[in-house]
mmCIF file of C-alpha atoms in Angstrom:
data_model
loop_
_atom_site.group_PDB
_atom_site.id
_atom_site.type_symbol
_atom_site.label_atom_id
_atom_site.label_comp_id
_atom_site.label_asym_id
_atom_site.label_seq_id
_atom_site.Cartn_x
_atom_site.Cartn_y
_atom_site.Cartn_z
ATOM 1 C CA UNK P 1 4.633 5.693 39.341
ATOM 2 C CA UNK P 2 5.841 2.458 37.697
ATOM 3 C CA UNK P 3 7.805 2.306 34.469
ATOM 4 C CA UNK P 4 6.097 0.873 31.397
ATOM 5 C CA UNK P 5 7.752 -0.809 28.418
ATOM 6 C CA UNK P 6 6.532 -0.307 24.838
ATOM 7 C CA UNK P 7 6.259 -3.623 23.014
ATOM 8 C CA UNK P 8 6.872 -4.152 19.284
ATOM 9 C CA UNK P 9 3.141 -3.945 18.514
ATOM 10 C CA UNK P 10 2.901 -0.539 20.231
ATOM 11 C CA UNK P 11 1.147 -1.712 23.386
ATOM 12 C CA UNK P 12 2.584 -1.034 26.826
ATOM 13 C CA UNK P 13 3.165 -3.306 29.766
ATOM 14 C CA UNK P 14 4.496 -2.707 33.271
ATOM 15 C CA UNK P 15 8.228 -3.251 33.584
ATOM 16 C CA UNK P 16 8.966 -6.713 34.989
ATOM 17 C CA UNK P 17 12.367 -6.772 36.686
ATOM 18 C CA UNK P 18 12.272 -10.565 37.025
ATOM 19 C CA UNK P 19 11.914 -11.007 33.269
ATOM 20 C CA UNK P 20 14.967 -8.889 32.429
ATOM 21 C CA UNK P 21 16.963 -10.472 35.283
ATOM 22 C CA UNK P 22 16.214 -13.936 33.916
ATOM 23 C CA UNK P 23 17.348 -12.876 30.459
ATOM 24 C CA UNK P 24 20.621 -11.547 31.854
ATOM 25 C CA UNK P 25 21.058 -14.671 33.996
ATOM 26 C CA UNK P 26 20.783 -16.886 30.902
ATOM 27 C CA UNK P 27 23.471 -14.776 29.236
ATOM 28 C CA UNK P 28 25.763 -15.230 32.242
ATOM 29 C CA UNK P 29 25.145 -18.948 32.659
ATOM 30 C CA UNK P 30 28.351 -20.886 33.309
ATOM 31 C CA UNK P 31 30.513 -17.764 33.680
ATOM 32 C CA UNK P 32 32.719 -17.120 36.747
ATOM 33 C CA UNK P 33 30.838 -15.281 39.502
ATOM 34 C CA UNK P 34 27.718 -15.254 37.372
ATOM 35 C CA UNK P 35 25.495 -13.877 40.138
ATOM 36 C CA UNK P 36 27.713 -10.822 40.517
ATOM 37 C CA UNK P 37 27.689 -10.254 36.744
ATOM 38 C CA UNK P 38 23.899 -10.431 36.640
ATOM 39 C CA UNK P 39 23.519 -7.946 39.503
ATOM 40 C CA UNK P 40 25.889 -5.426 37.920
ATOM 41 C CA UNK P 41 24.380 -5.603 34.425
ATOM 42 C CA UNK P 42 20.828 -5.438 35.809
ATOM 43 C CA UNK P 43 21.528 -2.492 38.120
ATOM 44 C CA UNK P 44 23.305 -0.480 35.422
ATOM 45 C CA UNK P 45 20.512 -1.240 32.950
ATOM 46 C CA UNK P 46 17.980 0.044 35.480
ATOM 47 C CA UNK P 47 19.793 3.393 35.664
ATOM 48 C CA UNK P 48 19.172 4.072 31.957
ATOM 49 C CA UNK P 49 15.481 3.193 31.902
ATOM 50 C CA UNK P 50 12.608 5.628 31.374
ATOM 51 C CA UNK P 51 8.857 5.355 31.045
ATOM 52 C CA UNK P 52 7.768 4.201 27.590
ATOM 53 C CA UNK P 53 11.128 2.645 26.713
ATOM 54 C CA UNK P 54 10.802 0.175 23.828
ATOM 55 C CA UNK P 55 11.759 -3.477 24.088
ATOM 56 C CA UNK P 56 14.502 -2.846 21.500
ATOM 57 C CA UNK P 57 15.922 -0.046 23.649
ATOM 58 C CA UNK P 58 15.729 -2.304 26.692
ATOM 59 C CA UNK P 59 17.688 -5.012 24.894
ATOM 60 C CA UNK P 60 20.261 -2.473 23.774
ATOM 61 C CA UNK P 61 20.579 -1.072 27.308
ATOM 62 C CA UNK P 62 21.435 -4.484 28.767
ATOM 63 C CA UNK P 63 24.067 -5.027 26.069
ATOM 64 C CA UNK P 64 25.594 -1.579 26.672
ATOM 65 C CA UNK P 65 25.688 -2.238 30.423
ATOM 66 C CA UNK P 66 27.686 -5.414 29.799
ATOM 67 C CA UNK P 67 29.968 -3.858 27.166
ATOM 68 C CA UNK P 68 31.063 -0.956 29.358
ATOM 69 C CA UNK P 69 32.398 -3.433 31.931
ATOM 70 C CA UNK P 70 34.447 -5.586 29.528
ATOM 71 C CA UNK P 71 37.560 -3.560 30.345
ATOM 72 C CA UNK P 72 37.331 -4.743 33.955
ATOM 73 C CA UNK P 73 36.337 -8.368 33.419
ATOM 74 C CA UNK P 74 36.370 -10.324 30.119
ATOM 75 C CA UNK P 75 33.415 -12.368 31.372
ATOM 76 C CA UNK P 76 31.241 -9.368 30.508
ATOM 77 C CA UNK P 77 32.314 -9.836 26.869
ATOM 78 C CA UNK P 78 30.708 -13.265 26.780
ATOM 79 C CA UNK P 79 27.559 -11.937 28.460
ATOM 80 C CA UNK P 80 27.296 -9.074 25.941
ATOM 81 C CA UNK P 81 27.790 -11.503 23.045
ATOM 82 C CA UNK P 82 25.003 -13.771 24.272
ATOM 83 C CA UNK P 83 22.649 -10.840 24.837
ATOM 84 C CA UNK P 84 23.266 -9.650 21.277
ATOM 85 C CA UNK P 85 22.754 -13.169 19.921
ATOM 86 C CA UNK P 86 19.408 -13.361 21.724
ATOM 87 C CA UNK P 87 18.172 -10.308 19.799
ATOM 88 C CA UNK P 88 19.321 -11.741 16.461
ATOM 89 C CA UNK P 89 17.777 -15.142 17.180
ATOM 90 C CA UNK P 90 14.380 -13.706 18.039
ATOM 91 C CA UNK P 91 14.291 -11.466 14.985
ATOM 92 C CA UNK P 92 15.631 -13.983 12.491
ATOM 93 C CA UNK P 93 14.367 -17.299 13.897
ATOM 94 C CA UNK P 94 11.423 -16.500 16.179
ATOM 95 C CA UNK P 95 10.697 -17.095 19.852
ATOM 96 C CA UNK P 96 12.300 -19.963 21.758
ATOM 97 C CA UNK P 97 12.767 -20.977 25.380
ATOM 98 C CA UNK P 98 15.362 -23.754 25.617
ATOM 99 C CA UNK P 99 18.677 -24.347 23.847
ATOM 100 C CA UNK P 100 17.182 -27.432 22.217
ATOM 101 C CA UNK P 101 14.371 -25.341 20.728
ATOM 102 C CA UNK P 102 16.943 -22.882 19.411
ATOM 103 C CA UNK P 103 18.936 -25.681 17.723
ATOM 104 C CA UNK P 104 15.756 -27.036 16.137
ATOM 105 C CA UNK P 105 14.723 -23.592 14.868
ATOM 106 C CA UNK P 106 18.226 -22.904 13.544
ATOM 107 C CA UNK P 107 18.118 -25.996 11.325
ATOM 108 C CA UNK P 108 14.429 -25.995 10.419
ATOM 109 C CA UNK P 109 14.420 -22.365 9.307
ATOM 110 C CA UNK P 110 17.477 -22.579 7.046
ATOM 111 C CA UNK P 111 15.677 -23.669 3.833
ATOM 112 C CA UNK P 112 13.019 -21.013 4.503
ATOM 113 C CA UNK P 113 15.746 -18.389 4.973
ATOM 114 C CA UNK P 114 17.247 -19.246 1.571
ATOM 115 C CA UNK P 115 13.855 -19.174 -0.164
ATOM 116 C CA UNK P 116 12.867 -15.923 1.530
ATOM 117 C CA UNK P 117 16.187 -14.280 0.665
ATOM 118 C CA UNK P 118 15.703 -15.291 -2.967
ATOM 119 C CA UNK P 119 12.153 -13.887 -2.981
ATOM 120 C CA UNK P 120 13.507 -10.543 -1.732
ATOM 121 C CA UNK P 121 16.093 -10.484 -4.522
ATOM 122 C CA UNK P 122 18.947 -10.653 -2.015
ATOM 123 C CA UNK P 123 20.180 -14.229 -2.488
ATOM 124 C CA UNK P 124 21.252 -15.976 -5.688
ATOM 125 C CA UNK P 125 18.446 -18.285 -6.972
ATOM 126 C CA UNK P 126 21.117 -20.905 -7.713
ATOM 127 C CA UNK P 127 21.460 -21.544 -3.970
ATOM 128 C CA UNK P 128 18.100 -23.331 -4.036
ATOM 129 C CA UNK P 129 18.681 -25.000 -7.400
ATOM 130 C CA UNK P 130 22.212 -26.263 -6.739
ATOM 131 C CA UNK P 131 22.264 -27.309 -3.089
ATOM 132 C CA UNK P 132 20.513 -29.826 -0.860
ATOM 133 C CA UNK P 133 19.277 -27.293 1.701
ATOM 134 C CA UNK P 134 18.125 -29.942 4.191
ATOM 135 C CA UNK P 135 21.552 -31.586 4.161
ATOM 136 C CA UNK P 136 23.302 -28.252 4.653
ATOM 137 C CA UNK P 137 20.897 -27.354 7.456
ATOM 138 C CA UNK P 138 21.888 -30.534 9.295
ATOM 139 C CA UNK P 139 25.549 -29.507 9.031
ATOM 140 C CA UNK P 140 24.901 -26.186 10.789
ATOM 141 C CA UNK P 141 26.193 -26.082 14.368
ATOM 142 C CA UNK P 142 24.506 -23.265 16.368
ATOM 143 C CA UNK P 143 26.815 -23.811 19.352
ATOM 144 C CA UNK P 144 29.678 -22.285 17.368
ATOM 145 C CA UNK P 145 28.081 -18.863 17.854
ATOM 146 C CA UNK P 146 29.687 -19.125 21.307
ATOM 147 C CA UNK P 147 33.123 -18.734 19.673
ATOM 148 C CA UNK P 148 32.490 -15.071 18.905
ATOM 149 C CA UNK P 149 33.746 -12.143 20.926
ATOM 150 C CA UNK P 150 31.347 -9.221 21.164
ATOM 151 C CA UNK P 151 33.336 -7.079 18.715
ATOM 152 C CA UNK P 152 33.558 -9.900 16.182
ATOM 153 C CA UNK P 153 29.835 -10.628 16.335
ATOM 154 C CA UNK P 154 28.867 -6.956 16.207
ATOM 155 C CA UNK P 155 31.099 -6.427 13.155
ATOM 156 C CA UNK P 156 29.656 -9.461 11.345
ATOM 157 C CA UNK P 157 26.084 -8.339 11.960
ATOM 158 C CA UNK P 158 26.592 -4.678 11.070
ATOM 159 C CA UNK P 159 28.867 -5.016 8.046
ATOM 160 C CA UNK P 160 28.392 -8.398 6.414
ATOM 161 C CA UNK P 161 25.133 -10.046 7.477
ATOM 162 C CA UNK P 162 22.242 -9.821 4.999
ATOM 163 C CA UNK P 163 19.377 -7.575 6.127
ATOM 164 C CA UNK P 164 15.838 -6.894 5.047
ATOM 165 C CA UNK P 165 14.418 -3.434 4.509
ATOM 166 C CA UNK P 166 14.121 -1.749 7.869
ATOM 167 C CA UNK P 167 17.491 -3.208 8.895
ATOM 168 C CA UNK P 168 15.944 -6.397 10.307
ATOM 169 C CA UNK P 169 18.646 -9.120 10.420
ATOM 170 C CA UNK P 170 17.846 -11.884 7.962
ATOM 171 C CA UNK P 171 20.627 -14.271 8.937
ATOM 172 C CA UNK P 172 22.127 -15.304 12.277
ATOM 173 C CA UNK P 173 25.897 -15.955 12.248
ATOM 174 C CA UNK P 174 25.842 -19.608 11.152
ATOM 175 C CA UNK P 175 23.520 -18.782 8.239
ATOM 176 C CA UNK P 176 25.983 -16.097 7.150
ATOM 177 C CA UNK P 177 28.842 -18.605 7.166
ATOM 178 C CA UNK P 178 26.824 -21.184 5.246
ATOM 179 C CA UNK P 179 25.661 -18.583 2.721
ATOM 180 C CA UNK P 180 29.288 -17.589 2.029
ATOM 181 C CA UNK P 181 30.284 -21.282 1.843
ATOM 182 C CA UNK P 182 27.534 -21.934 -0.701
ATOM 183 C CA UNK P 183 28.524 -18.910 -2.765
ATOM 184 C CA UNK P 184 32.118 -20.131 -2.918
ATOM 185 C CA UNK P 185 31.030 -23.662 -3.909
ATOM 186 C CA UNK P 186 28.519 -22.904 -6.662
ATOM 187 C CA UNK P 187 30.797 -24.027 -9.510
ATOM 188 C CA UNK P 188 32.294 -27.094 -7.830
ATOM 189 C CA UNK P 189 31.535 -30.607 -9.088
ATOM 190 C CA UNK P 190 30.318 -31.609 -5.615
ATOM 191 C CA UNK P 191 28.883 -28.309 -4.354
ATOM 192 C CA UNK P 192 27.253 -29.725 -1.202
ATOM 193 C CA UNK P 193 30.482 -31.392 -0.050
ATOM 194 C CA UNK P 194 32.512 -28.267 -0.688
ATOM 195 C CA UNK P 195 29.992 -25.983 0.998
ATOM 196 C CA UNK P 196 30.152 -28.126 4.134
ATOM 197 C CA UNK P 197 33.962 -28.143 4.030
ATOM 198 C CA UNK P 198 34.073 -24.357 3.727
ATOM 199 C CA UNK P 199 31.439 -23.989 6.447
ATOM 200 C CA UNK P 200 33.353 -26.224 8.871
ATOM 201 C CA UNK P 201 36.429 -24.018 8.625
ATOM 202 C CA UNK P 202 34.579 -20.699 8.773
ATOM 203 C CA UNK P 203 32.175 -21.613 11.571
ATOM 204 C CA UNK P 204 35.114 -22.606 13.772
ATOM 205 C CA UNK P 205 36.852 -19.310 12.898
ATOM 206 C CA UNK P 206 39.762 -21.241 11.380
ATOM 207 C CA UNK P 207 39.312 -19.389 8.090
ATOM 208 C CA UNK P 208 37.490 -16.124 7.441
ATOM 209 C CA UNK P 209 37.042 -14.815 3.909
ATOM 210 C CA UNK P 210 37.801 -11.223 2.907
ATOM 211 C CA UNK P 211 35.238 -8.502 3.517
ATOM 212 C CA UNK P 212 33.854 -8.331 -0.015
ATOM 213 C CA UNK P 213 33.508 -12.125 -0.120
ATOM 214 C CA UNK P 214 31.609 -12.155 3.173
ATOM 215 C CA UNK P 215 29.360 -9.418 1.848
ATOM 216 C CA UNK P 216 28.767 -10.737 -1.680
ATOM 217 C CA UNK P 217 29.118 -14.529 -1.757
ATOM 218 C CA UNK P 218 25.784 -16.212 -2.354
ATOM 219 C CA UNK P 219 24.003 -12.952 -3.116
ATOM 220 C CA UNK P 220 22.712 -11.539 -6.392
ATOM 221 C CA UNK P 221 25.846 -9.343 -6.546
ATOM 222 C CA UNK P 222 28.689 -11.782 -5.886
ATOM 223 C CA UNK P 223 31.654 -9.419 -6.234
ATOM 224 C CA UNK P 224 34.245 -11.531 -4.427
ATOM 225 C CA UNK P 225 37.415 -9.521 -5.119
ATOM 226 C CA UNK P 226 38.519 -7.756 -1.976
ATOM 227 C CA UNK P 227 41.472 -5.554 -2.963
ATOM 228 C CA UNK P 228 42.287 -3.455 -6.039
ATOM 229 C CA UNK P 229 45.491 -1.758 -7.211
ATOM 230 C CA UNK P 230 45.337 1.280 -9.511
ATOM 231 C CA UNK P 231 48.048 3.266 -11.289
ATOM 232 C CA UNK P 232 47.307 6.896 -12.144
ATOM 233 C CA UNK P 233 48.980 8.321 -15.282
ATOM 234 C CA UNK P 234 50.170 11.887 -15.663
ATOM 235 C CA UNK P 235 47.191 12.869 -17.787
ATOM 236 C CA UNK P 236 44.135 14.843 -16.655
ATOM 237 C CA UNK P 237 41.652 12.527 -18.391
ATOM 238 C CA UNK P 238 43.230 9.486 -16.768
ATOM 239 C CA UNK P 239 43.315 11.220 -13.382
ATOM 240 C CA UNK P 240 39.581 11.943 -13.686
ATOM 241 C CA UNK P 241 38.871 8.330 -14.682
ATOM 242 C CA UNK P 242 40.930 7.077 -11.745
ATOM 243 C CA UNK P 243 38.952 9.241 -9.310
ATOM 244 C CA UNK P 244 35.718 7.769 -10.716
ATOM 245 C CA UNK P 245 37.132 4.238 -10.408
ATOM 246 C CA UNK P 246 38.040 4.856 -6.763
ATOM 247 C CA UNK P 247 34.492 6.046 -6.029
ATOM 248 C CA UNK P 248 32.897 3.018 -7.688
ATOM 249 C CA UNK P 249 35.215 0.485 -6.052
ATOM 250 C CA UNK P 250 34.673 2.104 -2.634
ATOM 251 C CA UNK P 251 30.912 1.911 -3.131
ATOM 252 C CA UNK P 252 31.282 -1.820 -3.783
ATOM 253 C CA UNK P 253 33.258 -2.203 -0.499
ATOM 254 C CA UNK P 254 36.590 -2.877 -2.219
ATOM 255 C CA UNK P 255 39.901 -2.034 -0.605
ATOM 256 C CA UNK P 256 42.092 0.180 -2.794
ATOM 257 C CA UNK P 257 45.795 0.856 -3.268
ATOM 258 C CA UNK P 258 46.585 3.751 -5.625
ATOM 259 C CA UNK P 259 49.986 4.483 -7.147
ATOM 260 C CA UNK P 260 50.446 8.190 -7.928
ATOM 261 C CA UNK P 261 54.168 7.859 -8.648
ATOM 262 C CA UNK P 262 53.764 8.891 -12.290
ATOM 263 C CA UNK P 263 52.167 12.247 -11.461
ATOM 264 C CA UNK P 264 54.596 15.124 -11.877
ATOM 265 C CA UNK P 265 56.034 16.792 -8.798
ATOM 266 C CA UNK P 266 54.867 20.050 -7.244
ATOM 267 C CA UNK P 267 56.299 23.014 -9.122
ATOM 268 C CA UNK P 268 56.817 21.146 -12.395
ATOM 269 C CA UNK P 269 56.178 23.382 -15.430
ATOM 270 C CA UNK P 270 52.892 23.081 -17.324
ATOM 271 C CA UNK P 271 53.385 23.819 -21.017
ATOM 272 C CA UNK P 272 49.648 24.202 -21.699
ATOM 273 C CA UNK P 273 49.137 27.128 -19.305
ATOM 274 C CA UNK P 274 52.681 28.377 -18.708
ATOM 275 C CA UNK P 275 52.202 27.781 -14.975
ATOM 276 C CA UNK P 276 53.413 25.102 -12.556
ATOM 277 C CA UNK P 277 51.816 21.876 -11.339
ATOM 278 C CA UNK P 278 50.199 21.599 -7.926
ATOM 279 C CA UNK P 279 51.632 18.078 -7.688
ATOM 280 C CA UNK P 280 49.940 14.807 -6.718
ATOM 281 C CA UNK P 281 48.715 15.830 -3.247
ATOM 282 C CA UNK P 282 45.424 17.543 -4.297
ATOM 283 C CA UNK P 283 44.423 14.511 -6.373
ATOM 284 C CA UNK P 284 45.346 12.138 -3.562
ATOM 285 C CA UNK P 285 43.105 14.137 -1.197
ATOM 286 C CA UNK P 286 40.194 13.901 -3.652
ATOM 287 C CA UNK P 287 40.607 10.143 -3.809
#
C-alpha cells in the first residue's frame, strides 16, 4: 500500500519521491558531492515517513535528516539551511520556482509585509509613515540568506523573527534585518539612508544587534535595552521588589546581573525575631 501525504488544505495525495528528491537536490546545488548528499538525505527522510504524514512534517523530516549528518560533513549544514529557508519563503512570500522569482517576491512583498504587520498590531505604524518602503525594498539582498549557518538561521526564526498567531513566520531573514534597521533609524534626520546603512552591516553579518533589539526594534514594543544590573538592599521590602523586577525584566527578554553583596551573611542575627538569617542563597535561588 502506498504512502499518502496530507496537504495543508487537508486533502491527501500519493507520495511522490521525485518531488521530494528535486527539493533536496535544489538545496544541495553547488555543494561538493551533491549527488551523494541528496541520496543520503532522501533515504534517511524515507525511513521516518508514515501514511498520512503532513507536508509540514515532511519538510521537517528532510531538515532533520540533513542536520543529523552535519557532524560528519559541513556540507549538510548548508543543505539544512536551504531546506529551512524554503519553508520560510513559501509561508512568508508564497510559491516560487526559480531564484529570479524568489528575488522578485522578496522585494515586491516588502511593503505589503510592513502594512500587514502594522494591521496586526505587531509593527510600529511609523515604519510606513517615515520610510520609503519601495526604496528600502530595492536595497534588500535575498542572496545574503546564504550567509547563515543552520543554527544561526534557526535561532533567528525561533527567537527574534516576528510571527503571526499560529506561529506562522511573518518575516524571512532579510525582512527581519531591515525591520531592525528601520527601528534603529526612526529618529534620524535621514532615516532611509541610515536604515540602509544599518541593513548593509547586519545583512552581511558584520554587525548583529543585541537580543532585545532584534526582538523589539520596529515593533509596537521597542524595548531596545538588552542588559540590566540590579542591586538588592538588605531589606525585605526591597528584596521583594527586586524579585518582581527580575520577573518583569525576564519576561521582556532582558539579560540580568544581580548584586546581592549587601545581603547579610548566613547565620547573622535577626533582631526582629531573635533568630539568625538564612543568608542570600534562598533569595538568589528565587531569582
